[in-house]
């Protein structure tokens, strides 16, 4: 009992040490963290998707503007109007020629002002030798052109490094030189200085006008405002318009900077998303490890609980036995006391009997000695008779053995005589057959008469033997002649029989192996099916209350003894209703049950794509909200294609795909990103 009590205490302590509650809390914490990480991953993925879309738009715009800038090149215009040969000749004369605007780097706020000053000159070429290009233009373009309208414009500025500014003039003008406000490549500096040496940027038109109204203004200065107004001492020109190659170049620089920023931001978001994915993988591994640990602890707890129950049962049984033993001890103690009393009485009686025997001993002793002598004499007589009978028995045994050997010898002789008689009969029958065959039916009498022997058979015996001979002849004729190759055929058939027998054994062995394999496959299939079925059942049990907003549901096998061929019974109980078969549910309840079953299987084995056709049609608003919430959660691992007419389902989707028919007989597929639509509306 003490050993069992100690074992029960140890089992209780072991169950408490498992600390399943703390493990469950840790698992719940990991689940929440995993859910947060997945939400963060979806957010980062959405941000990346938006960044990629923005990059795609900006790349498209950048490519289009760059094409416009290339098309603005005078050489390209000459190629289009005068032929590619002329363009190639110009390129050969000055292969390093490029647009002036390509060498200018202009802040956005000064683009309009610079556009007003240099206007179409921004599209002029910058080359080392403008005169060579002019000569080719004269010979190849002007000479071949039929009319003046066919001649495209061509402007060429000299390339070279020069950033000299008229410092004396700049010191007298109270405004900033426009040339100092922009960055110019070394190759284009001479051309830029030629165009902008005396151009200054006035903050406003009012100040520009006021400058020239003052008598101290510097002659030859051109003032331009940020809005594109040009003021000189002799003229005023307002060119407040957008466009031109400078605007294109400025937009290209802006887009390149924006694309670089977006690509850097995209790389950072990709890194953050990858880090989140690593955290998800780590957390999932930790979650799986903790779950396996909890399952192992639960299994261990069940084992310890079962063992504890057994120990408690044994302990209770031992206690009952101990109690019964205690009662037995008390009862035996009482019996011992009673026995002691009786023993004392017996001792007293024995003493009295001994006293009485003491008086009778001499007489009885004399009688006993006399009886002992008589018994001794009787024993001696019986022993002598026993030895005599033993000798007689030995003699009889020898006689029996002799008779047995003689009998065996006679039996052996009898067997030999019987064999000899049978042999003689066979030889006689053979001789009779030969004689009858050679001499006819009377031949046997002739032989006996020739030998002087009497006929051994009577007339009746001869008739019987004759009939037997006729029957034997008939049988021999029916059997036909003896085949001399019968022995060889027999040997061949024996070899073939052995081969067939070997094949039969091989087939039997293969059949046994196949049956074992089939049984093993069936056992494995049953094991895997039951494992997956239990997981699907557990998920279904959790999803039904979530989709119904309460209640419960379960899955049962119709034939648990044959799970592979058994049907599955789906049982659901919506809130406030009795547990009943799915056949008795409403259309919406059936749809929710089917959704719960499909998603239960997806939770065990996710599918990359799921198509749901009008599943939400029978659902009310409350059930639709729960249904869409579950769709959003499951879309992390599965892409859902929902065919629906429900506006609520449409509003919850990421993208909508529809078919329209703008013209009769011509359908068109349209795709709309709801996120982009919301942003456009905002």
XYZ file of C-alpha atoms in Angstrom, residues 25-670:
646
model
C -0.779 30.172 -23.253
C 2.514 30.096 -25.162
C 0.771 28.464 -28.138
C -1.982 31.103 -28.061
C 0.650 33.845 -27.926
C 2.452 32.311 -30.909
C -0.849 32.058 -32.821
C -1.577 35.749 -32.183
C 1.962 36.691 -33.199
C 1.680 34.532 -36.324
C -1.623 36.205 -37.213
C -0.082 39.666 -36.684
C 2.919 38.729 -38.836
C 0.657 37.435 -41.590
C -1.385 40.642 -41.487
C 1.849 42.646 -41.647
C 3.012 40.490 -44.559
C -0.243 41.137 -46.410
C 0.105 44.879 -45.748
C 3.704 44.898 -47.025
C 2.672 42.832 -50.016
C -0.120 45.309 -50.759
C 2.311 48.210 -50.445
C 4.740 46.419 -52.779
C 1.949 45.844 -55.260
C 1.111 49.551 -55.206
C 4.797 50.460 -55.585
C 5.167 48.103 -58.547
C 2.081 49.599 -60.171
C 3.409 53.128 -59.585
C 6.820 52.117 -60.968
C 5.149 50.611 -64.005
C 3.185 53.825 -64.606
C 6.260 56.025 -64.160
C 8.385 53.777 -66.371
C 5.719 53.970 -69.058
C 5.501 57.752 -68.781
C 9.316 58.052 -68.762
C 9.597 55.894 -71.872
C 6.924 57.911 -73.667
C 8.571 61.259 -72.805
C 12.005 59.973 -73.820
C 10.516 58.941 -77.165
C 9.094 62.479 -77.552
C 12.513 63.944 -76.742
C 14.207 61.670 -79.276
C 11.594 62.616 -81.862
C 12.388 66.310 -81.202
C 15.976 65.844 -82.408
C 16.603 67.741 -85.691
C 18.492 64.781 -87.129
C 15.501 62.501 -86.500
C 13.194 65.034 -88.160
C 15.546 65.158 -91.138
C 15.487 61.366 -91.346
C 11.694 61.408 -91.436
C 11.359 64.158 -94.044
C 14.478 63.770 -96.236
C 15.320 60.112 -95.790
C 17.593 58.148 -93.527
C 20.610 58.656 -95.796
C 20.701 62.383 -95.008
C 20.439 61.682 -91.307
C 23.278 59.164 -91.473
C 25.502 61.677 -93.298
C 24.861 64.272 -90.613
C 25.676 61.718 -87.934
C 28.909 60.784 -89.755
C 29.988 64.427 -89.973
C 29.345 65.001 -86.260
C 28.819 61.677 -84.490
C 29.092 63.338 -81.086
C 26.312 65.853 -81.673
C 23.531 65.937 -79.105
C 20.657 68.163 -78.065
C 21.411 71.215 -75.957
C 18.645 70.256 -73.539
C 20.443 66.981 -72.783
C 23.352 68.942 -71.304
C 21.176 71.173 -69.097
C 20.124 70.250 -65.557
C 17.448 72.692 -64.534
C 15.665 73.059 -61.187
C 11.936 72.653 -61.617
C 11.161 76.207 -60.516
C 13.359 77.662 -63.312
C 12.114 75.533 -66.224
C 9.436 78.012 -67.375
C 11.852 80.948 -67.222
C 14.532 79.122 -69.226
C 11.942 77.911 -71.739
C 10.862 81.514 -72.323
C 14.476 82.586 -72.970
C 15.837 79.861 -75.252
C 12.515 78.496 -76.577
C 13.159 76.221 -79.584
C 16.932 76.634 -79.166
C 16.720 73.973 -76.445
C 16.255 71.488 -79.304
C 19.339 72.703 -81.201
C 22.290 70.406 -81.671
C 25.602 70.983 -79.907
C 28.563 69.909 -82.069
C 32.306 70.503 -82.355
C 32.099 71.951 -85.893
C 28.739 73.556 -86.716
C 30.021 74.714 -90.150
C 30.526 71.158 -91.382
C 26.938 70.358 -90.467
C 25.856 73.558 -92.225
C 27.721 72.488 -95.397
C 26.065 69.054 -95.381
C 22.700 70.697 -94.709
C 23.219 72.992 -97.717
C 24.286 70.196 -100.078
C 21.985 67.396 -98.960
C 18.888 69.191 -97.679
C 18.545 72.594 -99.313
C 19.669 71.318 -102.705
C 17.237 68.406 -102.719
C 14.218 70.164 -101.250
C 11.509 71.009 -103.789
C 9.788 73.670 -101.709
C 10.643 75.608 -98.596
C 7.912 73.820 -96.658
C 9.769 70.561 -97.103
C 12.907 71.869 -95.375
C 12.940 71.009 -91.656
C 14.645 73.341 -89.235
C 18.184 72.648 -88.057
C 20.019 74.622 -85.400
C 23.595 73.878 -84.393
C 25.575 75.446 -81.545
C 29.293 75.076 -80.975
C 30.338 72.670 -78.264
C 32.994 73.627 -75.755
C 33.773 74.440 -72.140
C 33.250 78.046 -71.141
C 31.492 79.389 -68.093
C 32.586 82.997 -68.293
C 30.011 85.433 -67.014
C 30.201 89.170 -67.510
C 31.190 89.872 -63.905
C 31.222 93.632 -64.413
C 27.674 93.540 -65.732
C 26.582 91.030 -63.067
C 27.820 93.345 -60.349
C 25.571 96.130 -61.614
C 22.413 94.030 -62.001
C 20.584 93.355 -58.694
C 19.299 89.972 -59.876
C 20.785 86.474 -60.171
C 22.246 85.338 -63.462
C 20.087 82.576 -64.942
C 23.251 80.802 -66.061
C 24.393 80.477 -62.448
C 21.048 78.954 -61.399
C 21.341 75.878 -63.648
C 23.918 73.101 -64.060
C 25.447 72.738 -67.516
C 27.587 69.883 -68.834
C 31.085 70.924 -69.882
C 30.348 70.187 -73.546
C 27.342 72.543 -73.589
C 28.810 75.405 -71.520
C 29.902 77.523 -74.514
C 26.464 77.253 -76.124
C 24.688 78.020 -72.846
C 26.900 81.069 -72.240
C 26.154 82.357 -75.715
C 22.414 82.166 -75.023
C 22.239 83.152 -71.354
C 25.254 85.429 -70.695
C 23.107 88.573 -70.279
C 19.924 86.948 -68.921
C 18.947 87.508 -65.288
C 16.055 86.139 -63.236
C 13.778 88.781 -61.734
C 11.502 87.644 -58.887
C 8.437 89.237 -60.489
C 7.284 91.191 -63.493
C 6.795 94.297 -61.344
C 10.435 94.328 -60.270
C 11.603 93.664 -63.829
C 9.638 96.638 -65.171
C 10.782 98.820 -62.276
C 14.415 97.974 -63.049
C 14.223 99.345 -66.598
C 12.207 102.389 -65.450
C 15.199 103.361 -63.339
C 17.705 105.410 -65.275
C 20.611 103.401 -63.881
C 19.727 100.138 -65.666
C 22.461 98.324 -67.585
C 22.010 98.280 -71.319
C 21.838 94.894 -73.096
C 20.360 93.030 -70.117
C 17.396 90.665 -70.466
C 15.222 89.972 -67.445
C 12.977 86.927 -67.200
C 10.455 86.097 -64.471
C 9.700 82.585 -63.089
C 6.360 82.802 -64.903
C 8.075 83.203 -68.324
C 7.807 87.005 -68.897
C 10.731 88.546 -70.875
C 11.608 92.244 -70.352
C 14.369 94.217 -72.091
C 15.013 97.943 -72.420
C 13.324 97.836 -75.821
C 10.665 95.093 -75.510
C 8.321 93.052 -73.382
C 7.203 89.499 -74.195
C 4.964 87.288 -72.083
C 5.429 83.554 -72.861
C 3.508 81.940 -70.050
C 3.005 78.546 -71.609
C 3.904 74.999 -70.766
C 5.562 72.443 -72.990
C 8.678 72.283 -75.065
C 11.724 70.089 -74.820
C 12.824 71.750 -71.576
C 9.597 70.674 -69.945
C 10.164 67.174 -71.325
C 13.753 67.123 -70.032
C 12.646 68.425 -66.628
C 9.904 65.805 -66.427
C 12.405 63.089 -67.440
C 14.804 64.146 -64.661
C 11.917 64.301 -62.208
C 10.662 60.856 -63.251
C 14.140 59.325 -63.052
C 14.591 60.677 -59.558
C 11.103 59.479 -58.624
C 11.758 56.027 -60.141
C 15.058 55.772 -58.281
C 13.303 56.730 -55.043
C 10.501 54.234 -55.685
C 12.968 51.457 -56.551
C 14.898 52.169 -53.370
C 11.627 52.186 -51.427
C 10.604 48.951 -53.173
C 13.896 47.288 -52.245
C 13.370 48.367 -48.646
C 9.792 47.052 -48.639
C 10.951 43.764 -50.211
C 13.594 43.450 -47.517
C 11.006 44.199 -44.813
C 8.570 41.700 -46.354
C 11.305 39.046 -46.555
C 12.206 39.715 -42.931
C 8.533 39.338 -41.997
C 8.424 36.084 -43.989
C 11.488 34.860 -42.117
C 9.751 35.767 -38.857
C 6.636 33.939 -40.085
C 8.700 30.849 -40.940
C 10.468 31.000 -37.571
C 7.188 31.532 -35.714
C 5.472 28.737 -37.666
C 8.338 26.401 -36.818
C 8.132 27.464 -33.162
C 4.336 27.093 -33.285
C 4.665 23.583 -34.759
C 7.294 22.682 -32.159
C 5.181 24.006 -29.269
C 2.073 22.296 -30.687
C 3.962 19.003 -30.989
C 5.298 19.495 -27.456
C 1.783 20.160 -26.141
C 0.422 17.133 -27.995
C 3.246 15.029 -26.573
C 2.508 16.409 -23.097
C -1.204 15.712 -23.574
C -0.375 12.183 -24.653
C 1.928 11.833 -21.648
C -0.766 13.296 -19.408
C -3.283 10.760 -20.712
C -0.806 7.949 -20.097
C -0.011 9.242 -16.595
C -3.718 9.744 -15.860
C -4.493 6.217 -17.029
C -1.625 4.843 -14.960
C -2.751 6.965 -12.019
C -6.268 5.546 -12.393
C -4.855 2.026 -12.438
C -2.686 2.771 -9.382
C -5.673 4.246 -7.561
C -7.723 1.186 -8.475
C -4.976 -1.114 -7.192
C -4.613 1.066 -4.100
C -8.334 0.906 -3.367
C -8.274 -2.853 -3.936
C -5.256 -3.205 -1.628
C -6.968 -1.069 0.977
C -10.059 -3.231 0.760
C -7.833 -6.304 1.068
C -6.043 -4.714 4.023
C -9.353 -3.918 5.686
C -10.536 -7.445 5.040
C -7.220 -8.785 6.377
C -7.618 -6.655 9.461
C -11.084 -8.084 10.020
C -9.708 -11.589 9.381
C -6.921 -10.961 11.913
C -9.434 -9.847 14.496
C -11.591 -12.870 13.738
C -8.567 -15.197 13.908
C -7.546 -13.545 17.177
C -10.929 -14.373 18.593
C -10.618 -17.903 17.242
C -7.157 -18.215 18.836
C -8.546 -17.127 22.156
C -11.334 -19.666 21.857
C -8.806 -22.299 20.743
C -6.610 -21.541 23.730
C -9.559 -22.103 26.026
C -10.391 -25.358 24.277
C -6.691 -26.329 24.335
C -6.556 -25.804 28.064
C -9.596 -28.009 28.386
C -7.946 -30.626 26.131
C -4.734 -30.464 28.162
C -6.676 -31.083 31.320
C -8.508 -33.972 29.690
C -5.187 -35.324 28.318
C -3.628 -35.273 31.739
C -6.588 -37.192 33.052
C -6.328 -39.696 30.167
C -2.580 -40.084 30.701
C -3.186 -40.875 34.306
C -5.722 -43.487 33.289
C -3.336 -44.893 30.627
C -0.502 -45.077 33.104
C -2.482 -47.669 34.961
C -3.245 -49.652 31.754
C 0.244 -49.556 30.102
C 1.809 -52.770 31.550
C -1.099 -54.974 30.467
C -1.389 -53.404 27.028
C 2.386 -53.585 26.491
C 2.340 -57.376 27.017
C -0.489 -57.736 24.469
C 1.342 -55.573 21.952
C 4.574 -57.626 22.190
C 2.623 -60.791 21.497
C 0.904 -59.213 18.482
C 4.277 -57.966 17.207
C 5.773 -61.476 17.274
C 2.786 -62.865 15.370
C 3.079 -60.111 12.738
C 6.812 -60.782 12.311
C 6.252 -64.489 11.668
C 3.502 -63.718 9.188
C 5.808 -61.293 7.326
C 8.560 -63.923 7.006
C 6.132 -66.432 5.514
C 4.778 -63.900 3.035
C 8.291 -62.879 1.979
C 9.254 -66.504 1.235
C 6.107 -66.972 -0.848
C 6.883 -63.699 -2.725
C 10.380 -64.931 -3.704
C 8.965 -68.247 -4.854
C 6.329 -66.574 -7.013
C 8.984 -64.267 -8.504
C 11.046 -67.275 -9.627
C 7.970 -68.873 -11.167
C 7.141 -65.614 -12.960
C 10.668 -65.540 -14.467
C 10.313 -69.042 -15.831
C 6.919 -68.236 -17.344
C 8.358 -65.092 -18.962
C 11.151 -67.137 -20.574
C 8.628 -69.639 -21.915
C 6.452 -66.799 -23.285
C 9.476 -65.261 -25.026
C 10.351 -68.594 -26.634
C 6.786 -69.052 -27.831
C 6.772 -65.475 -29.214
C 9.991 -66.060 -31.185
C 8.624 -69.328 -32.542
C 5.389 -67.578 -33.501
C 7.278 -64.818 -35.331
C 9.291 -67.433 -37.218
C 6.110 -69.292 -38.223
C 4.538 -66.031 -39.360
C 7.600 -65.271 -41.490
C 7.482 -68.735 -43.048
C 3.765 -68.334 -43.673
C 4.362 -65.028 -45.466
C 7.058 -66.609 -47.633
C 4.751 -69.503 -48.506
C 1.942 -67.114 -49.362
C 4.275 -65.117 -51.620
C 5.513 -68.331 -53.268
C 1.928 -69.488 -53.811
C 0.956 -66.181 -55.350
C 4.027 -66.319 -57.580
C 3.165 -69.870 -58.655
C -0.418 -68.882 -59.406
C 0.815 -65.973 -61.513
C 3.253 -68.198 -63.397
C 0.540 -70.813 -63.917
C -1.870 -68.183 -65.213
C 0.829 -66.851 -67.528
C 1.632 -70.334 -68.820
C -2.067 -71.104 -69.320
C -2.467 -67.895 -71.279
C 0.518 -68.722 -73.499
C -0.679 -72.302 -74.065
C -4.202 -71.190 -74.893
C -2.801 -68.518 -77.159
C -0.523 -70.973 -78.979
C -2.683 -74.184 -78.980
C -6.246 -73.004 -78.437
C -8.710 -73.971 -75.736
C -7.684 -77.700 -75.857
C -4.034 -76.986 -75.540
C -4.048 -77.124 -71.762
C -5.475 -80.694 -71.809
C -2.853 -81.718 -74.356
C -0.082 -80.417 -72.139
C -1.426 -82.238 -69.086
C -1.880 -85.453 -71.081
C 1.652 -85.150 -72.529
C 3.072 -84.709 -69.080
C 0.913 -87.521 -67.697
C -0.651 -85.153 -65.203
C -4.319 -85.029 -64.431
C -6.381 -81.951 -65.462
C -6.204 -79.616 -62.426
C -9.470 -77.887 -63.251
C -13.045 -79.012 -63.464
C -15.258 -78.225 -66.409
C -16.921 -75.355 -64.554
C -13.543 -73.910 -63.578
C -12.388 -74.076 -67.149
C -15.476 -72.212 -68.346
C -14.933 -69.494 -65.755
C -11.244 -69.253 -66.622
C -12.070 -69.160 -70.326
C -14.530 -66.337 -69.814
C -11.907 -64.474 -67.791
C -9.353 -64.979 -70.559
C -11.845 -63.650 -73.139
C -12.453 -60.589 -71.001
C -8.709 -60.008 -70.625
C -8.159 -60.335 -74.384
C -10.975 -57.914 -75.065
C -9.458 -55.456 -72.615
C -6.000 -55.849 -74.203
C -7.445 -55.223 -77.675
C -9.329 -52.191 -76.396
C -6.163 -50.781 -74.800
C -4.265 -51.173 -78.101
C -0.578 -51.709 -78.660
C 2.038 -50.617 -76.147
C 3.639 -47.233 -77.050
C 7.468 -47.677 -76.911
C 7.929 -43.928 -76.244
C 5.662 -43.959 -73.195
C 8.618 -43.895 -70.779
C 10.205 -40.893 -72.540
C 6.867 -39.090 -72.643
C 6.363 -39.921 -68.987
C 9.779 -38.401 -68.156
C 9.021 -35.304 -70.251
C 5.639 -34.899 -68.620
C 7.277 -35.385 -65.200
C 9.788 -32.592 -65.952
C 6.958 -30.392 -67.206
C 4.930 -31.229 -64.094
C 7.878 -30.222 -61.888
C 8.262 -26.958 -63.825
C 4.543 -26.215 -63.550
C 4.634 -27.067 -59.866
C 7.587 -24.677 -59.432
C 5.662 -21.972 -61.299
C 2.619 -22.656 -59.151
C 4.730 -22.226 -56.022
C 6.229 -18.979 -57.433
C 2.756 -17.699 -58.281
C 1.512 -18.683 -54.851
C 4.454 -16.852 -53.240
C 3.863 -13.795 -55.454
C 0.158 -13.875 -54.601
C 0.985 -13.953 -50.893
C 3.424 -11.059 -51.334
C 0.823 -9.138 -53.347
C -1.844 -9.758 -50.711
C 0.543 -8.563 -48.004
C 1.343 -5.462 -50.083
C -2.357 -4.789 -50.652
C -3.041 -5.217 -46.950
C -0.146 -2.916 -46.089
C -1.365 -0.314 -48.597
C -4.865 -0.602 -47.240
C -3.617 -0.202 -43.673
C -1.527 2.817 -44.722
C -4.479 4.295 -46.627
C -6.764 3.790 -43.644
C -4.202 5.323 -41.303
C -3.678 8.374 -43.525
C -7.381 8.769 -44.219
C -8.270 8.624 -40.533
C -5.483 11.097 -39.731
C -6.660 13.589 -42.376
C -10.305 12.945 -41.494
C -9.662 13.702 -37.823
C -7.962 16.997 -38.774
C -10.776 17.936 -41.160
C -13.323 17.005 -38.486
C -11.543 19.170 -35.916
C -11.392 22.126 -38.350
C -15.064 21.618 -39.288
C -16.008 21.615 -35.604
C -14.248 24.995 -35.224
C -15.499 26.609 -38.447
C -19.214 25.793 -38.063
C -19.690 27.977 -34.927
C -17.668 30.727 -36.585
C -19.744 30.766 -39.778
C -23.091 30.292 -38.017
C -22.282 32.677 -35.178
C -22.726 29.833 -32.704
C -24.019 26.282 -32.651
C -21.845 23.303 -33.417
C -21.181 20.697 -36.081
C -19.303 17.470 -36.595
C -18.429 14.801 -39.167
C -19.022 11.080 -38.617
C -18.216 7.961 -40.646
C -21.271 5.916 -41.583
C -19.246 2.682 -41.357
C -16.231 3.168 -39.030
C -15.213 -0.481 -39.547
C -14.611 0.198 -43.277
C -13.449 3.833 -43.482
C -12.210 3.698 -47.099
C -15.645 2.746 -48.471
C -17.687 4.481 -45.801
C -19.767 7.553 -46.428
C -19.400 10.700 -44.327
C -22.330 12.001 -42.317
C -22.382 15.812 -41.944
C -24.210 16.930 -38.793
C -24.770 20.597 -37.969
C -26.710 22.433 -35.290
C -27.297 26.131 -35.997
C -27.793 28.381 -32.947
C -31.117 27.742 -31.253
C -31.881 24.553 -33.206
C -31.595 20.873 -32.439
C -28.773 18.767 -33.842
C -29.949 17.371 -37.168
C -28.781 16.090 -40.537
C -27.646 18.532 -43.213
C -30.548 17.398 -45.424
C -32.951 19.156 -43.037
C -31.138 22.539 -43.127
C -32.125 25.601 -45.131
C -30.332 26.668 -48.305
C -28.153 29.240 -46.538
C -27.298 26.792 -43.770
C -26.361 24.155 -46.351
C -24.127 26.693 -48.115
C -22.369 27.550 -44.854
C -21.926 23.839 -44.047
C -20.454 23.194 -47.505
C -18.145 26.205 -47.118
C -17.031 24.984 -43.687
C -16.308 21.517 -45.116
C -14.289 22.879 -48.075
C -12.311 25.282 -45.902
C -11.699 22.515 -43.338
C -10.008 20.501 -46.080
C -8.096 23.575 -47.319
C -6.743 24.144 -43.794
C -5.246 20.640 -43.918
C -4.182 20.654 -47.589
C -4.251 24.217 -49.049
C -5.166 24.614 -52.724
C -3.577 27.358 -54.874
C -6.946 28.273 -56.427
C -10.581 27.935 -55.367
C -13.586 28.860 -57.542
C -16.827 29.602 -55.664
C -19.899 29.947 -57.896
C -22.792 31.886 -56.298
C -21.984 30.447 -52.865
C -23.074 33.687 -51.175
C -26.449 33.822 -52.960
C -28.546 32.300 -50.114
C -26.677 34.129 -47.302
C -28.110 37.015 -45.308
C -26.022 40.064 -44.336
C -24.743 38.689 -41.000
C -23.707 35.346 -42.472
C -22.178 37.137 -45.478
C -19.925 39.217 -43.202
C -18.652 36.072 -41.435
C -18.244 34.296 -44.781
C -16.186 37.146 -46.293
C -14.069 37.422 -43.139
C -13.138 33.760 -43.473
C -12.422 34.235 -47.208
C -10.009 37.085 -46.380
C -8.234 34.957 -43.794
C -7.948 31.938 -46.107
C -6.705 34.062 -49.049
C -3.210 34.100 -47.521
C -2.551 30.617 -48.937
C -5.368 30.225 -51.484
C -6.495 32.539 -54.280
C -10.301 32.714 -54.427
C -12.268 33.363 -57.605
C -15.802 34.276 -56.488
C -18.594 34.361 -59.052
C -21.273 36.552 -57.473
C -24.000 39.135 -57.947
C -23.811 40.271 -54.315
C -22.643 43.872 -53.908
C -21.222 43.143 -50.465
C -19.009 40.403 -51.868
C -17.921 42.658 -54.715
C -16.936 45.476 -52.348
C -14.811 43.095 -50.257
C -12.804 41.784 -53.239
C -9.372 43.028 -54.364
C -10.174 42.944 -58.069
C -13.358 42.663 -60.107
C -13.489 41.035 -63.536
C -16.581 41.545 -65.665
C -17.783 41.019 -69.225
C -19.450 43.822 -71.155
C -20.818 44.077 -74.686
C -20.221 47.568 -76.041
C -21.175 46.415 -79.538
C -23.661 43.659 -80.384
C -21.914 40.317 -80.720
C -18.557 41.586 -79.398
C -17.940 40.949 -75.711
C -15.088 42.516 -73.759
C -13.473 41.553 -70.458
C -12.826 44.380 -67.998
